[in-house]
Amino acid sequence: MEDEIRILLVDDEPLVRRSMEKTLIRAGMDVETAAGARDGLARFTAALEEAPFTLAIVDLHMPDLKGVDNPDAGLELLSELLARQPALPVIVLTAFDEVERAKEAITRGARAYFVKGREAGLLELVHTILEEEDKEGDEK
Amino acid sequence: MEETGPRKKILCIDDTPTVRLLVKRLLSHRYAVFEAENGLQGIDLAAEIHPDLVFVDLHMPYLTGYEVATRLKTLLPHTPVIALTADISANVRERALASGCDGYLSKPIDPDEFQERVEAYLGGEREELQDNSYRAEYQGMVVQRLEQKVRELTQALEENTRLNRQNQELLSKSQRRARLLEAAARVSRNITSILDLDALLHATVDIICEEFGFYYAGVFLVDAGNEFAVLRAGRGEAGAHMLAQGHHLPLDGTSMVGAAITTRQPRIALDVELEAGRFRNPLLPLTHSEMALPLTVGGAVIGALTVQSTDEHAFSEDDITALQTLADQLAVAINNARLLHDLEEAHAALLRSKTYEAIALATGEAIHWVGNKAAPIPGSVARIREDLARYLIAANALLALMPPDLQEHKYATLLHEAADQLAAHDFDVEAVHSALEALSPRQLRRGVTVDSMLEDLAIIEGSARAILNIKEDLIGPARQRRVQTFSLPELLRETVASMGIPADSVTFDFAAETPAVQADRVQLQRVFINLIKNAMEAMEGRPIKRLRLAVRRAEEPRIVIVEVTDTGVGIPPEQLDKIWMAFYTTKGDRGGTGLGLPACAQIIGELGGKITVASEVGTGTTFSVALPAVE
């Protein structure tokens, strides 16, 4: 498919990750997953030339680039992704009680944050961001 | 010298030194002159030297010349005693002769006549008293003088006795005062070091009674409402009884304690029968004297000390002073104890708030963790609902294409009713149908699968299981314990079997003789289940999977060690400390609660043991549990 939507989903909680993955796949999206920042960055870099991702969804608290559990791993990955593809829309995943950290991610260039738990909401958020992207693309 | 033989001895008794000097000058070239400055001295000297002639002054203090002459006449009857006097009153000469003098010379001394007269007296000349009435007069006078002397002596004796008694009283008073002050100091020393208020008060009443020998002592403190003086400590059975009754007195003049507190003055009843303002206590029938002393600190009265004695008039000024000093010390000590109590309260309050904080933090962590675990459930549920609807609607769509005779088949009825139920549950049956119609056969096959539904059910199950596990981990260590003595190798074999781990994948490395341990078997088994589960999970996807369980004696006595070793991924050094923290988990992929190891550490800690870990990334991990052995 030529305008296939490719999404990179990085989260260390397997059930959370799989559930979100299924929701996105059902919406017709192509999803690649990773369980930590290191793996996520590797997948992103590998795909960059051939089939770059349209959007990344990144958890905050997970193993970081060194593989060590780190509450700021998502921020680390965020800067790596933006360094390679500055216009990439990134959604930061957060627990309901970590919204402040997620807001900090916005100031560091994330497009939006999403509080885990209501996956229909995540899907809406992804659609909204992609529509905005399309509009900007049309304007250009 | 003109004369041979021993020189004659002349004694001069006169209180005037110039007279004695003159007599000596006039006579010493011919006679041996002796001097005495008063009557007693003169008599003693005369008895010693036996003079040949004595001159005596008539007017001397203590013993007069008359009395000396009388005495000398009996002592040395042949020695002439000559009065030497400046007295020129009438009949002096007669009175002198009546007293026993043998001659009379008037002063001032005429040197020429004096030497002549001395020689004459030595030569035997005597003057005779003509009139005997002088003798009687003199005797009367002597008796009078004697009587006066006796009086003076008696008085002096009485005075001496009185002074002596006074001295003794002062001495005993000062001894008692010293003893009281010493006791007060001892009491103060003892009580100021007691910081528990009740202990302080009870020690005080006991010490007061023991040190001062009183019948009863009690301490009252003013209550918070400032209405009553409440008994806080009382000596002996009476005290215990009154304490049990909650004995208290109003703060007014109706009791000695109340009065002492309201007036801030000591109240003393030296004879309680006469004291109106006194609570007559049937529990203290022997009280005859009672004293209530206010306890004052920083200008405020905090209570009163009552002291009772079986004696009337038992309290001296010194007792009162000593006990008031003691009461002041006691007040300070009570205040200190109260301040410490307040400080402890404040500390406890702080501790409570810290505990709440810690609980809030732990609760926050728990909520965070549960929230994360629960996160996939709504998504999975939504998908299953959607898939269910899709299957039923697809089945109904297929049914609609079937011949009419099949529409009454029992499965057809089932499917129709299922579709009706979906509609009743607000499913947009038409919309789902249209969506299904829009999909290509291939898309349909890929998008709607039983596999997906089962997977979503598994996701829900997994999430629920993880949440349920945390409950076990949280309450596990707090479970009621049933302590048994058992062998560790047996427990480990049983545990491995119960976990469904094939025995041939485990190396049991048990020493020949291992001591038993004493613990709650179920709890200890939980520890090993946790450690073995961790080990198995660490080895998932690893080329070599080898679980080793070892039991051996430690080098130190009475300790047995269990080792759980895996050939898993290992734990990076920077994570080794964190694994004991509650809610910390490295098992992002495998759904740990982050409570397993902290719970293990707690259980082992409560058994008096220790759990340690050694790990190398890429090689494996060993958890060692050291437990006290039963020998």
Coordinates of C-alpha atoms in Angstrom, one line a residue, chain B residues 46-321:
Chain B
A46 CA 51.5 31.0 152.2
A47 CA 50.7 27.3 152.5
E48 CA 53.7 26.5 150.4
I49 CA 56.4 28.8 151.8
H50 CA 55.2 29.3 155.4
P51 CA 56.1 33.0 155.5
D52 CA 57.2 34.7 158.7
L53 CA 55.0 37.7 158.1
V54 CA 52.1 38.4 155.8
F55 CA 50.8 41.8 154.5
V56 CA 47.4 41.7 153.2
D57 CA 45.4 44.4 151.4
L58 CA 41.9 44.5 152.8
H59 CA 40.0 45.5 149.5
M60 CA 40.6 43.0 146.8
P61 CA 38.1 41.4 144.4
Y62 CA 36.8 37.9 144.9
L63 CA 38.4 37.2 148.3
T64 CA 38.8 40.2 150.6
G65 CA 41.7 40.8 152.9
Y66 CA 39.5 40.0 155.9
E67 CA 38.7 36.6 154.5
V68 CA 42.3 35.9 153.6
A69 CA 43.3 36.8 157.2
T70 CA 40.7 34.5 158.6
R71 CA 41.9 31.7 156.4
L72 CA 45.6 32.3 157.2
K73 CA 44.9 32.3 160.9
T74 CA 43.7 28.7 160.7
L75 CA 46.3 27.7 158.1
L76 CA 49.3 29.3 159.9
P77 CA 48.2 30.2 163.4
H78 CA 51.6 31.7 164.5
T79 CA 52.3 33.8 161.4
P80 CA 51.5 37.4 162.0
V81 CA 49.1 38.8 159.4
I82 CA 49.1 42.5 159.0
A83 CA 46.4 44.5 157.3
L84 CA 47.7 47.0 154.8
T85 CA 45.0 49.4 153.7
A86 CA 44.1 52.8 152.3
D87 CA 40.7 52.5 154.0
I88 CA 40.4 55.2 156.5
S89 CA 36.8 54.6 157.4
A90 CA 35.9 54.2 161.1
N91 CA 36.7 51.0 162.8
V92 CA 38.7 49.5 159.9
R93 CA 41.4 48.5 162.4
E94 CA 38.9 46.8 164.6
R95 CA 37.3 44.9 161.8
A96 CA 40.7 43.8 160.5
L97 CA 41.7 42.6 164.0
A98 CA 38.3 40.8 164.3
S99 CA 38.9 39.0 161.0
G100 CA 42.2 37.6 162.4
C101 CA 44.8 40.2 161.5
D102 CA 47.5 40.8 164.1
G103 CA 48.2 44.4 163.1
Y104 CA 47.2 47.2 161.0
L105 CA 49.1 49.6 158.8
S106 CA 47.6 52.4 156.7
K107 CA 48.6 53.3 153.2
P108 CA 50.3 55.3 151.9
I109 CA 53.3 53.5 153.5
D110 CA 55.7 55.6 155.5
P111 CA 59.1 53.9 154.7
D112 CA 60.7 54.7 158.0
E113 CA 57.8 53.6 160.2
F114 CA 57.1 50.6 157.9
Q115 CA 60.5 49.0 158.5
E116 CA 60.2 49.5 162.1
R117 CA 56.8 48.0 162.3
V118 CA 58.0 44.9 160.3
E119 CA 60.7 44.3 162.8
A120 CA 58.3 44.8 165.6
Y121 CA 55.8 42.3 164.2
L122 CA 58.6 39.8 163.5
G123 CA 59.7 40.3 167.0
G124 CA 56.3 39.2 168.2
E125 CA 54.3 42.3 168.6
R126 CA 50.6 41.8 168.3
E127 CA 47.7 44.1 168.5
E128 CA 44.7 42.9 170.5
L129 CA 41.1 43.6 169.8
Q130 CA 39.4 45.1 172.9
D131 CA 35.8 45.0 171.8
N132 CA 34.4 41.5 171.0
S133 CA 31.4 43.0 169.2
Y134 CA 33.5 43.6 166.2
R135 CA 34.2 39.9 166.1
A136 CA 30.5 39.0 166.0
E137 CA 29.9 41.7 163.4
Y138 CA 32.6 40.2 161.3
Q139 CA 31.3 36.7 161.6
G140 CA 27.8 37.9 160.4
M141 CA 29.5 39.6 157.5
V142 CA 31.4 36.5 156.6
V143 CA 28.2 34.4 156.7
Q144 CA 26.5 36.9 154.5
R145 CA 29.4 36.9 152.0
L146 CA 29.3 33.2 152.0
E147 CA 25.6 33.0 151.3
Q148 CA 26.1 35.4 148.5
K149 CA 28.9 33.3 147.1
V150 CA 26.7 30.2 147.3
R151 CA 24.0 32.1 145.4
E152 CA 26.4 33.2 142.7
L153 CA 27.8 29.7 142.4
T154 CA 24.3 28.2 142.2
Q155 CA 23.3 30.7 139.6
A156 CA 26.5 30.1 137.6
L157 CA 25.8 26.4 137.8
E158 CA 22.3 26.8 136.6
E159 CA 23.5 29.1 133.8
N160 CA 26.0 26.4 132.9
T161 CA 23.4 23.7 132.8
R162 CA 21.1 25.9 130.7
L163 CA 24.0 26.7 128.2
N164 CA 24.9 23.1 128.1
R165 CA 21.3 22.1 127.3
Q166 CA 21.1 24.8 124.7
N167 CA 24.3 23.6 123.1
Q168 CA 23.0 20.1 122.9
E169 CA 19.7 21.3 121.4
L170 CA 21.6 23.3 118.8
L171 CA 23.8 20.4 118.0
S172 CA 20.9 18.0 117.6
K173 CA 19.0 20.5 115.6
S174 CA 21.9 21.0 113.2
Q175 CA 22.4 17.3 113.0
R176 CA 18.7 16.8 112.1
R177 CA 18.9 19.7 109.7
A178 CA 21.9 18.2 108.0
R179 CA 20.2 14.8 107.9
L180 CA 17.0 16.3 106.4
L181 CA 18.9 18.3 103.8
E182 CA 20.9 15.3 102.9
A183 CA 17.7 13.3 102.5
A184 CA 16.2 16.0 100.4
A185 CA 19.3 16.1 98.3
R186 CA 19.2 12.3 97.9
V187 CA 15.5 12.4 97.0
S188 CA 16.2 15.2 94.5
R189 CA 19.1 13.3 93.0
N190 CA 17.0 10.2 92.6
I191 CA 13.9 11.9 91.2
T192 CA 15.5 14.3 88.8
S193 CA 17.0 11.4 86.9
I194 CA 13.5 9.7 86.4
L195 CA 11.9 10.9 83.3
D196 CA 8.8 8.8 83.3
L197 CA 6.2 10.8 85.2
D198 CA 4.4 7.9 87.0
A199 CA 7.7 6.2 87.9
L200 CA 9.0 9.6 89.2
L201 CA 6.0 10.3 91.4
H202 CA 5.8 6.8 92.9
A203 CA 9.6 6.8 93.5
T204 CA 9.2 10.2 95.2
V205 CA 6.5 9.2 97.7
D206 CA 8.4 6.0 98.6
I207 CA 11.7 7.8 99.0
I208 CA 10.2 10.5 101.2
C209 CA 8.6 8.0 103.5
E210 CA 11.7 5.9 103.7
E211 CA 14.2 8.8 104.1
F212 CA 12.2 10.9 106.5
G213 CA 10.4 8.1 108.3
F214 CA 6.9 9.5 107.6
Y215 CA 3.6 7.6 107.7
Y216 CA 2.4 8.6 104.3
A217 CA 3.3 10.8 101.4
G218 CA 1.3 11.5 98.2
V219 CA 1.6 13.7 95.2
F220 CA -1.4 15.5 93.7
L221 CA -1.3 17.2 90.3
V222 CA -3.8 19.8 89.0
D223 CA -5.9 18.3 86.2
A224 CA -6.1 19.7 82.7
G225 CA -9.4 21.5 83.4
N226 CA -7.8 23.2 86.4
E227 CA -10.7 22.0 88.6
F228 CA -9.3 19.3 90.8
A229 CA -6.1 18.2 92.4
V230 CA -5.8 14.5 91.3
L231 CA -3.8 12.0 93.4
R232 CA -1.1 10.7 91.0
A233 CA 1.0 8.7 93.5
G234 CA 0.4 7.6 97.1
R235 CA 2.5 5.6 99.5
G236 CA 1.6 2.0 100.3
E237 CA -1.8 0.3 100.3
A238 CA -3.7 3.4 101.3
G239 CA -2.1 5.1 98.3
A240 CA -2.9 2.3 96.0
H241 CA -6.5 2.2 97.2
M242 CA -7.0 6.0 96.7
L243 CA -5.4 5.8 93.3
A244 CA -7.8 3.1 92.3
Q245 CA -10.7 5.2 93.5
G246 CA -9.4 8.2 91.4
H247 CA -9.0 10.2 94.6
H248 CA -9.2 14.0 93.9
L249 CA -9.8 17.1 95.8
P250 CA -11.4 20.4 94.8
L251 CA -9.1 23.4 94.3
D252 CA -10.4 25.4 97.3
G253 CA -9.9 25.8 101.0
T254 CA -11.9 22.6 102.0
S255 CA -8.8 20.5 102.0
M256 CA -5.2 21.2 103.0
V257 CA -4.0 20.1 99.5
G258 CA -6.6 22.4 97.8
A259 CA -5.6 25.2 100.1
A260 CA -1.9 24.8 99.5
I261 CA -2.4 24.9 95.8
T262 CA -4.8 27.9 95.8
T263 CA -2.8 29.9 98.2
R264 CA 0.6 28.7 97.0
Q265 CA 1.6 28.4 100.6
P266 CA 2.5 25.4 102.7
R267 CA -0.4 24.2 104.9
I268 CA 0.7 22.5 108.1
A269 CA -1.5 20.8 110.7
L270 CA 0.6 19.9 113.7
D271 CA -2.4 18.3 115.5
V272 CA -4.9 17.2 113.0
E273 CA -7.7 16.9 115.6
L274 CA -7.6 20.7 115.8
E275 CA -7.4 21.4 112.1
A276 CA -10.7 22.3 110.5
G277 CA -9.6 22.6 106.9
R278 CA -8.5 19.0 106.6
F279 CA -9.9 16.0 104.7
R280 CA -10.2 13.3 107.3
N281 CA -9.1 10.2 105.5
P282 CA -10.4 6.9 106.9
L283 CA -7.6 5.1 105.0
L284 CA -5.0 7.0 107.0
P285 CA -6.3 6.6 110.6
L286 CA -2.9 7.1 112.3
T287 CA -2.2 10.5 110.9
H288 CA -1.6 13.1 113.6
S289 CA 0.4 15.7 111.8
E290 CA -0.1 16.6 108.2
M291 CA 1.6 19.0 105.8
A292 CA 0.7 20.0 102.3
L293 CA 3.4 21.7 100.2
P294 CA 2.6 23.4 96.9
L295 CA 4.6 22.2 93.8
T296 CA 5.5 25.3 92.0
V297 CA 7.4 25.7 88.7
G298 CA 8.1 28.9 86.9
G299 CA 5.5 30.7 88.9
A300 CA 2.7 28.2 88.3
V301 CA 1.3 25.7 90.8
I302 CA 1.2 22.3 89.2
G303 CA 0.1 20.4 92.3
A304 CA 0.9 19.6 95.9
L305 CA 2.9 17.2 98.0
T306 CA 1.2 15.8 101.1
V307 CA 3.2 14.4 104.0
Q308 CA 1.7 12.8 107.0
S309 CA 3.1 11.6 110.3
T310 CA 1.8 9.5 113.1
D311 CA 3.3 11.9 115.7
E312 CA 1.7 15.2 116.8
H313 CA 3.9 18.2 116.0
A314 CA 6.0 16.0 113.8
F315 CA 7.2 18.9 111.5
S316 CA 9.9 21.3 112.7
E317 CA 10.9 24.4 110.8
D318 CA 13.8 22.4 109.4
D319 CA 11.4 19.6 108.2
I320 CA 9.3 22.2 106.4
T321 CA 12.3 23.9 104.9

